[in-house]
PDB file of C-alpha atoms in Angstrom:
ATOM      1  CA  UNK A  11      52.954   0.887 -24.082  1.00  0.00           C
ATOM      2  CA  UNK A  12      50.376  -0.601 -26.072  1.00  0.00           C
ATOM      3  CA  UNK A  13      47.921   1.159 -23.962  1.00  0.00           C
ATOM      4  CA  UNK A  14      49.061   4.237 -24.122  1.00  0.00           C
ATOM      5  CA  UNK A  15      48.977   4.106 -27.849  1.00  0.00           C
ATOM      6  CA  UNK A  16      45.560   2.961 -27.755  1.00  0.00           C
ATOM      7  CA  UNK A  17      44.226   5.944 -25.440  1.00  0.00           C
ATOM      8  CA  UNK A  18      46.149   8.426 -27.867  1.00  0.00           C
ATOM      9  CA  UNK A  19      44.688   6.797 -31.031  1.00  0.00           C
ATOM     10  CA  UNK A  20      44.172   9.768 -33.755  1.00  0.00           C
ATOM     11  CA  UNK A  21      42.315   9.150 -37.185  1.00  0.00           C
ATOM     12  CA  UNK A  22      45.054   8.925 -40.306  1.00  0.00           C
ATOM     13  CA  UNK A  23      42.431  10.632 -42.786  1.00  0.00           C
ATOM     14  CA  UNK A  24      42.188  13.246 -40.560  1.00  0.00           C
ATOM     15  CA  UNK A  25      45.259  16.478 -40.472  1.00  0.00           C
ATOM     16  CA  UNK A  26      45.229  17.296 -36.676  1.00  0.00           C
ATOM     17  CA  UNK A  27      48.184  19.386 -37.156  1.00  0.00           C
ATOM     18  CA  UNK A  28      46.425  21.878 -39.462  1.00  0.00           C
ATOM     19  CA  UNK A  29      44.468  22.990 -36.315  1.00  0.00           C
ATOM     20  CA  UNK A  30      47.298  24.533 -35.024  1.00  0.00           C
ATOM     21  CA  UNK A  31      48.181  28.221 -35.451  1.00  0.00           C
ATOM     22  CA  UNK A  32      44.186  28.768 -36.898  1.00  0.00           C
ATOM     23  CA  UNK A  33      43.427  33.009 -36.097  1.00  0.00           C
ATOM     24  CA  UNK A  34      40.112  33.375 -34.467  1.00  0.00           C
ATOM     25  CA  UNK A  35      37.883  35.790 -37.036  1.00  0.00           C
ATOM     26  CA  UNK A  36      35.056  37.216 -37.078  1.00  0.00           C
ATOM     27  CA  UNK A  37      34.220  35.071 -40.127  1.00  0.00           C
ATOM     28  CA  UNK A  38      35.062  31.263 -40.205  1.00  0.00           C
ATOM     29  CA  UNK A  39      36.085  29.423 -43.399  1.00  0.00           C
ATOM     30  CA  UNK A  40      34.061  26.450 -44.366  1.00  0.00           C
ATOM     31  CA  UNK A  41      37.085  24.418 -44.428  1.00  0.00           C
ATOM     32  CA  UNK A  42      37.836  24.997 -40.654  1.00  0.00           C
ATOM     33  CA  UNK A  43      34.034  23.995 -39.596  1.00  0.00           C
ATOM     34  CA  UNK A  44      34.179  21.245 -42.142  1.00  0.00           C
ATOM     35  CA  UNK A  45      36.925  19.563 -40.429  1.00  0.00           C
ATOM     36  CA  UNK A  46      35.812  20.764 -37.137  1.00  0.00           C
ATOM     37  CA  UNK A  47      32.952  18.842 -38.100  1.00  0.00           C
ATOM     38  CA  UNK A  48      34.826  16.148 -39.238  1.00  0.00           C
ATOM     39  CA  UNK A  49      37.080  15.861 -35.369  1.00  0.00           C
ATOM     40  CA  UNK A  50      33.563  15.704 -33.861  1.00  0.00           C
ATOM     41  CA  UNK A  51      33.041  12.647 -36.116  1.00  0.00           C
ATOM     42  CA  UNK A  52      35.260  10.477 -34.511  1.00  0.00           C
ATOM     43  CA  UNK A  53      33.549  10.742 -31.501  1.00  0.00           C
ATOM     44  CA  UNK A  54      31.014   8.720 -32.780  1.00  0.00           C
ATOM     45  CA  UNK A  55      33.316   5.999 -33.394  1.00  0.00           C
ATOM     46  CA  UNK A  56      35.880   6.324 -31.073  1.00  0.00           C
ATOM     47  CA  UNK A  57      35.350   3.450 -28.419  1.00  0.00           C
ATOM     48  CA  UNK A  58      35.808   4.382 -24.566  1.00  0.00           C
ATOM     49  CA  UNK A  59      38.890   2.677 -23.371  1.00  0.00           C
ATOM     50  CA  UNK A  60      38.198   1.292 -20.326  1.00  0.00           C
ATOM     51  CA  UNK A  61      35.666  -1.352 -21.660  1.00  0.00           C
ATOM     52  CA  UNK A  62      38.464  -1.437 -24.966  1.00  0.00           C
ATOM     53  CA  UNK A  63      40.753  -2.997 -21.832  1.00  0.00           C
ATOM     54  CA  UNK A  64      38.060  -5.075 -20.330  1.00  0.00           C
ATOM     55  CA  UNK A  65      37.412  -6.661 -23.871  1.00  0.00           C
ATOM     56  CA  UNK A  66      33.626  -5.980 -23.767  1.00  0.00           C
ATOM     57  CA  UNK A  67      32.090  -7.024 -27.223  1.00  0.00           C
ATOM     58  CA  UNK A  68      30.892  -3.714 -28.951  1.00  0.00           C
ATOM     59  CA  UNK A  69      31.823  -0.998 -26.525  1.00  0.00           C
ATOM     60  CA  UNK A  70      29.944   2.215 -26.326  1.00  0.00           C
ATOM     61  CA  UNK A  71      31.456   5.429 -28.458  1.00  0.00           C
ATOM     62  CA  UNK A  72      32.754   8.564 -26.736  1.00  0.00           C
ATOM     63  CA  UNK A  73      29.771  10.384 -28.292  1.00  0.00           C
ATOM     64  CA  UNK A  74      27.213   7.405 -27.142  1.00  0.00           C
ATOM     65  CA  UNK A  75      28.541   8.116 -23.521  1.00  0.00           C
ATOM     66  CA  UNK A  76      28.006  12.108 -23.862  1.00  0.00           C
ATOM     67  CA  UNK A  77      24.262  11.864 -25.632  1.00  0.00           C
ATOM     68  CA  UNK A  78      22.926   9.923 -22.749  1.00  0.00           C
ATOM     69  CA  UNK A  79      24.556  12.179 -20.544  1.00  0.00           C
ATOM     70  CA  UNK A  80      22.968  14.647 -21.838  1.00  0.00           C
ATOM     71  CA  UNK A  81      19.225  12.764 -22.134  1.00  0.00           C
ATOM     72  CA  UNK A  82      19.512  12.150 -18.519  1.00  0.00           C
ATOM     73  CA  UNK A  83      19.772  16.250 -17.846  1.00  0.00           C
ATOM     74  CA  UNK A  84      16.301  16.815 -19.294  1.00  0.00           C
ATOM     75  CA  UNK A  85      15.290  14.145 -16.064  1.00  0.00           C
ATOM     76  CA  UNK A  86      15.369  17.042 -13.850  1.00  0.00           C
ATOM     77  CA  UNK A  87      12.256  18.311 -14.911  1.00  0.00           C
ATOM     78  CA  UNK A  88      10.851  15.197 -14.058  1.00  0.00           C
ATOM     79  CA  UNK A  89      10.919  16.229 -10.076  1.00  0.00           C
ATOM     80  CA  UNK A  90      11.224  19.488  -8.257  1.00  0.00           C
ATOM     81  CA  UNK A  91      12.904  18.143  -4.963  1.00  0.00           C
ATOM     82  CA  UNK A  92      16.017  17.575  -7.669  1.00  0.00           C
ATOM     83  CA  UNK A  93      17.190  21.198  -7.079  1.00  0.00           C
ATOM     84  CA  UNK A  94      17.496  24.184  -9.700  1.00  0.00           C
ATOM     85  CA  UNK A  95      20.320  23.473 -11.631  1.00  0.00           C
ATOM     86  CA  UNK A  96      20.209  25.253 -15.297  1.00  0.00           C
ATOM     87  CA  UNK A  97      19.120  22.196 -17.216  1.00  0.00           C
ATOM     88  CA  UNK A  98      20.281  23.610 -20.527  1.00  0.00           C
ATOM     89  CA  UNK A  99      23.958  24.264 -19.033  1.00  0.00           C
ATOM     90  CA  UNK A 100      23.654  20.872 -17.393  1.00  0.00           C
ATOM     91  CA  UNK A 101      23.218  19.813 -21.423  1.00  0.00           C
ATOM     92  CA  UNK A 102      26.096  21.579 -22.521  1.00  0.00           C
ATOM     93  CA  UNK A 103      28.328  20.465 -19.981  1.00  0.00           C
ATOM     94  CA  UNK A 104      27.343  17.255 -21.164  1.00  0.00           C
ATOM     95  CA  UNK A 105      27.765  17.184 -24.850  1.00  0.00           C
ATOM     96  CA  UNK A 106      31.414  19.032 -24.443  1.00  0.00           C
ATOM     97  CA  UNK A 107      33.026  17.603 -21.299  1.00  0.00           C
ATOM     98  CA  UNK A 108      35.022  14.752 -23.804  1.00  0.00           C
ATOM     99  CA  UNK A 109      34.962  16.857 -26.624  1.00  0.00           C
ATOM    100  CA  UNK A 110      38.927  16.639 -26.172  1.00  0.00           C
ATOM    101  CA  UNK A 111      38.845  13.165 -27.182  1.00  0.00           C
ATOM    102  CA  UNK A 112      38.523  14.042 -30.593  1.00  0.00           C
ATOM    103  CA  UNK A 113      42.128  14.477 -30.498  1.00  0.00           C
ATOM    104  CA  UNK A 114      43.894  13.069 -27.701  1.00  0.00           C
ATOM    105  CA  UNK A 115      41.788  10.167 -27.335  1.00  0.00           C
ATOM    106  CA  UNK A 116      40.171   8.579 -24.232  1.00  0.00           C
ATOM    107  CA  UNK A 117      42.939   8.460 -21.575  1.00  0.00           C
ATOM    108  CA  UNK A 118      41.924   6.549 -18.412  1.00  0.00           C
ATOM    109  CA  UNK A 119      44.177   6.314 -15.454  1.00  0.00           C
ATOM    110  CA  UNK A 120      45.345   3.085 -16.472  1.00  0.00           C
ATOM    111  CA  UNK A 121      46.898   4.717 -19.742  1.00  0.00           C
ATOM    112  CA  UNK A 122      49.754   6.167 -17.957  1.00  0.00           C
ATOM    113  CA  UNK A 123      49.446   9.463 -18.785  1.00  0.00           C
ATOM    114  CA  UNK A 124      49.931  11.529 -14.981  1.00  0.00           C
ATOM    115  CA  UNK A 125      46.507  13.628 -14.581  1.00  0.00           C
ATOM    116  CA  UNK A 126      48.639  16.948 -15.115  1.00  0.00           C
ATOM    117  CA  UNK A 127      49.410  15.684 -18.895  1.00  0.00           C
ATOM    118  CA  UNK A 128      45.947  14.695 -19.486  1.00  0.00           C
ATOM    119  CA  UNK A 129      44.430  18.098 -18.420  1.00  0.00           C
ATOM    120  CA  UNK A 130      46.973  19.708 -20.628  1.00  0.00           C
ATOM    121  CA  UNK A 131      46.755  17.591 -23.441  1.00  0.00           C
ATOM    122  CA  UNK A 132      43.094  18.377 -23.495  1.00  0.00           C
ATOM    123  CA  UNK A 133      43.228  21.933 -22.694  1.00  0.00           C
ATOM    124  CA  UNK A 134      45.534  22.435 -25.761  1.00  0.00           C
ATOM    125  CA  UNK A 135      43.146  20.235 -27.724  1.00  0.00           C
ATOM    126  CA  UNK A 136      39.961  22.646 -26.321  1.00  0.00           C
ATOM    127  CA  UNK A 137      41.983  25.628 -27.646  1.00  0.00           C
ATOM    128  CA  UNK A 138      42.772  24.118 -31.443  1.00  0.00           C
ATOM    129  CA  UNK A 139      39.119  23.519 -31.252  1.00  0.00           C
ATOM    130  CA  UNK A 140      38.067  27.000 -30.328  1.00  0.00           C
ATOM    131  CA  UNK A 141      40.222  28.461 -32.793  1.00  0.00           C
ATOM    132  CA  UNK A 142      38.303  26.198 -35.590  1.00  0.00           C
ATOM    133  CA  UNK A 143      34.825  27.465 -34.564  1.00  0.00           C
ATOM    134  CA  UNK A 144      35.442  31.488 -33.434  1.00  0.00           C
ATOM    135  CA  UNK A 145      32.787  32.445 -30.938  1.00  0.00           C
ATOM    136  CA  UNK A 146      31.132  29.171 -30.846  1.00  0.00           C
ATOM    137  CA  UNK A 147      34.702  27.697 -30.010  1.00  0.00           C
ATOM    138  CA  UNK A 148      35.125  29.806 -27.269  1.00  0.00           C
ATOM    139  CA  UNK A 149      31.691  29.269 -25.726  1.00  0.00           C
ATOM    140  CA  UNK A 150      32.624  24.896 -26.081  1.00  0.00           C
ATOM    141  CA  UNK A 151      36.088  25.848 -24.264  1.00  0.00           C
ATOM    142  CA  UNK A 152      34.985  27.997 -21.133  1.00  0.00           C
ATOM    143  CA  UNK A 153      32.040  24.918 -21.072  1.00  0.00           C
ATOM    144  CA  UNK A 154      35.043  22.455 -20.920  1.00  0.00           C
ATOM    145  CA  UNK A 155      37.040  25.113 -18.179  1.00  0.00           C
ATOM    146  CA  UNK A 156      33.745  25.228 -16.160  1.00  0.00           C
ATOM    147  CA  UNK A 157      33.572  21.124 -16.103  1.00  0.00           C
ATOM    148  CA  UNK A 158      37.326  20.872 -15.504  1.00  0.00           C
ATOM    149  CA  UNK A 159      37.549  23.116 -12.173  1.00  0.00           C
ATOM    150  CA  UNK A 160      34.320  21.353 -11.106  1.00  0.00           C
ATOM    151  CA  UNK A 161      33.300  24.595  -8.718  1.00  0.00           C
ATOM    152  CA  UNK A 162      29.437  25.650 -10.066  1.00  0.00           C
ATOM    153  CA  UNK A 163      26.618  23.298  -8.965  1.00  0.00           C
ATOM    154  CA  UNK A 164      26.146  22.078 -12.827  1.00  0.00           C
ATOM    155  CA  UNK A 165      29.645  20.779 -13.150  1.00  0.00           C
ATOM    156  CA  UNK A 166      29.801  19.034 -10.618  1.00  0.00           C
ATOM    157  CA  UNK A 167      26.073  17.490 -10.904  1.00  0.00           C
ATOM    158  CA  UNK A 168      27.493  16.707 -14.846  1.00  0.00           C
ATOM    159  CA  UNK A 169      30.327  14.725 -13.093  1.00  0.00           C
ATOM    160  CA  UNK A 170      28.166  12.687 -11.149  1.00  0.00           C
ATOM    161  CA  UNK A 171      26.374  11.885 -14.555  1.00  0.00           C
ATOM    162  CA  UNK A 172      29.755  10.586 -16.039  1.00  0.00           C
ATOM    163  CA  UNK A 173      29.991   8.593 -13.034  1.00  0.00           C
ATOM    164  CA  UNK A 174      26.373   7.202 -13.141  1.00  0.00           C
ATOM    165  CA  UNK A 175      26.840   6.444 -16.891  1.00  0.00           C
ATOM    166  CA  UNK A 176      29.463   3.861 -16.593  1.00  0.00           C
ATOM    167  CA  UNK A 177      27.869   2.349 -14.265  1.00  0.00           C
ATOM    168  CA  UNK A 178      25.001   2.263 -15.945  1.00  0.00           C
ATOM    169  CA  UNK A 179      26.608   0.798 -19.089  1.00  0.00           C
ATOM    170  CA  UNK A 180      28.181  -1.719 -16.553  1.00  0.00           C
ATOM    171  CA  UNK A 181      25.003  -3.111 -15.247  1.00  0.00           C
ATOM    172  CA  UNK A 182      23.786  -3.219 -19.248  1.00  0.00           C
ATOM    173  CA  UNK A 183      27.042  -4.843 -20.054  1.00  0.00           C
ATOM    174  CA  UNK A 184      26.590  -7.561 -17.504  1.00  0.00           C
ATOM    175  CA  UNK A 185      23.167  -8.454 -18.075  1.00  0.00           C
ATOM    176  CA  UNK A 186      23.547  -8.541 -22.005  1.00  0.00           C
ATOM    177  CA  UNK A 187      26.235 -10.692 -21.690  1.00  0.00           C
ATOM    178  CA  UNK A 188      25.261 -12.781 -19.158  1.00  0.00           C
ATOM    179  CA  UNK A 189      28.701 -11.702 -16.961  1.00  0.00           C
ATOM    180  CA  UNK A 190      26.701 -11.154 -13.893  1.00  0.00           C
ATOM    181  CA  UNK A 191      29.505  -9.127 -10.933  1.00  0.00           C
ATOM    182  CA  UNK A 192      32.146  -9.343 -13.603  1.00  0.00           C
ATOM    183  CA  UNK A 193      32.149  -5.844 -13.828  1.00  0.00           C
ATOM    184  CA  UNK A 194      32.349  -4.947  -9.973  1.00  0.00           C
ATOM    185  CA  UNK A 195      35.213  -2.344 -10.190  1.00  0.00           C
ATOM    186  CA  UNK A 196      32.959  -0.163 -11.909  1.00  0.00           C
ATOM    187  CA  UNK A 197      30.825   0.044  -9.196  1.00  0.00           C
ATOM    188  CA  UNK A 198      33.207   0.048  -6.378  1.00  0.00           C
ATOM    189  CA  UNK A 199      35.537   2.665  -7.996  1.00  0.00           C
ATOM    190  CA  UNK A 200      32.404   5.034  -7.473  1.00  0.00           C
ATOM    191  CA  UNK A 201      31.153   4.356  -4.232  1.00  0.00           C
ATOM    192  CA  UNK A 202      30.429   7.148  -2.021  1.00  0.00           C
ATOM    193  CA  UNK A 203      31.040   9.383  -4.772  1.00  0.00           C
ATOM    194  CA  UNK A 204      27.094  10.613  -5.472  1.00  0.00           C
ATOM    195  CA  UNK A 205      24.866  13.328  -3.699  1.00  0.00           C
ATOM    196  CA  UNK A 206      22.587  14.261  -6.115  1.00  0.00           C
ATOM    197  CA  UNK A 207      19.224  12.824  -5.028  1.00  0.00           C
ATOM    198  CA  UNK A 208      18.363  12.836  -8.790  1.00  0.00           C
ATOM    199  CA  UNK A 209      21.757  10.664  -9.070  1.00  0.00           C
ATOM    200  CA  UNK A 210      21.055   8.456  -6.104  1.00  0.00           C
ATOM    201  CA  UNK A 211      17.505   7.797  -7.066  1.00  0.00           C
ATOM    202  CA  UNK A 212      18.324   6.083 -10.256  1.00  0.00           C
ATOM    203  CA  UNK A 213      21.506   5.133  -9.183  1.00  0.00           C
ATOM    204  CA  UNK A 214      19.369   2.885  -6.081  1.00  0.00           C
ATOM    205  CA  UNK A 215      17.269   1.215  -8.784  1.00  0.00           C
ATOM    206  CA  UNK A 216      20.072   0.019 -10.841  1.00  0.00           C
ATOM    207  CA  UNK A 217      21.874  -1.323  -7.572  1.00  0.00           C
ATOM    208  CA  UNK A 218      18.459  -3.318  -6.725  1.00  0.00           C
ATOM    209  CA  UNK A 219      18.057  -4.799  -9.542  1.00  0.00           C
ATOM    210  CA  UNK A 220      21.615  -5.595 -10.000  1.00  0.00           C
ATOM    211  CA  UNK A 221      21.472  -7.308  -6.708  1.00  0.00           C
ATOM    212  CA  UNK A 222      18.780  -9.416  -7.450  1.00  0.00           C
ATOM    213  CA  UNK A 223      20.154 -10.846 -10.369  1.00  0.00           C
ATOM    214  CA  UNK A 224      23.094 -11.152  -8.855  1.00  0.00           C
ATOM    215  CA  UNK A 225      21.123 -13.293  -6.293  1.00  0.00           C
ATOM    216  CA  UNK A 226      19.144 -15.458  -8.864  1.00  0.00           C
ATOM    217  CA  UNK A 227      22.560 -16.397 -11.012  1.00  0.00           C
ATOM    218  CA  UNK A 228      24.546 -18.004  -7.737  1.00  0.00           C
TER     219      UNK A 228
END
């Protein structure tokens, strides 16, 4: 139980149920994109759950997650063998996919909320979003939609991202704090899970050099 409240966490200076019922016009108040503003604040503070539960000291934000997410999108430029995904959409995808969080918090599969609740919990958190921000709102939600039924080529190259990420922050996690392999279900939760050779290319590199030290610290 005390998971679950943890992954449902909402700010108490912040009136989540005033997003409710909000008309989408053709003009937006500054009060609605002042505390739209304000729900995309917490992302910078909220931290991700799944180190939370694996009492890492300082754990990354929601919003630290999604900006290197979306700094590792611009790498596509850096090779044209890495397809022709739309870099900027890639981007987007990036910076919106937990944009949900804002509200419902980060809920991980050990929070247990069944995937069906999640989805909907964060669709209906998409929609009080949209409804704060009019058109822009609307071009954030059909981002999230896109991500969510992970069909075009950019969603699901954005998903690989997320995956990469953690790991990522695993292998930083480890070596800053010394933990060498204490982190290993990060890895193996993800195995087999990239194709992207943009993916697999860093993804090699942090596996090699995660090997060695693993090597070196026996």
């Amino acid at each position: 139980m005390l998971v679950f409240q943890y992954c449902v966490k909402q700010d108490p200076y912040i009136d989540y149920h005033s997003c409710s019922g909000i008309g989408i016009m053709e003009s937006i108040e500054g009060s609605k994109l002042l505390n739209f503003l304000e729900l995309m604040g917490q992302l910078k503070h909220v931290k991700r759950t799944g180190w939370v539960m694996e009492k890492v000291e300082n754990p990354e934000t929601i919003a630290g997650h999604m900006y290197r997410m979306a700094v590792m999108c611009f790498l596509l430029d850096s090779d044209s063998s890495f397809g022709n995904l739309n870099k900027n959409r890639c981007i987007q995808l990036s910076l919106v996919h937990d944009m949900a969080e804002c509200i419902v918090g980060d809920i991980t599969p050990h929070c247990g909320v069944p995937v069906e609740e999640k989805h909907k919990r964060e669709t209906e958190a998409m929609q009080k979003l949209s409804e704060m921000t009019g058109a822009a709102g609307e071009s954030m939600k059909k981002l999230f939609e896109e991500y969510e039924a992970q069909e075009t080529a950019e969603a699901k190259f954005v998903k690989e991202l997320d995956r990469l990420d953690m790991v990522i922050q695993a292998f930083e996690y480890e070596k800053r704090d010394n933990a060498h392999g204490k982190l290993q279900e990060f890895f193996d939760s993800t195995q087999g899970k990239f194709s992207h050779p943009l993916i697999i290319k860093i993804l090699s590199e942090v596996y090699k050099v995660r090997s060695d030290q693993l090597a070196n610290n026996k």
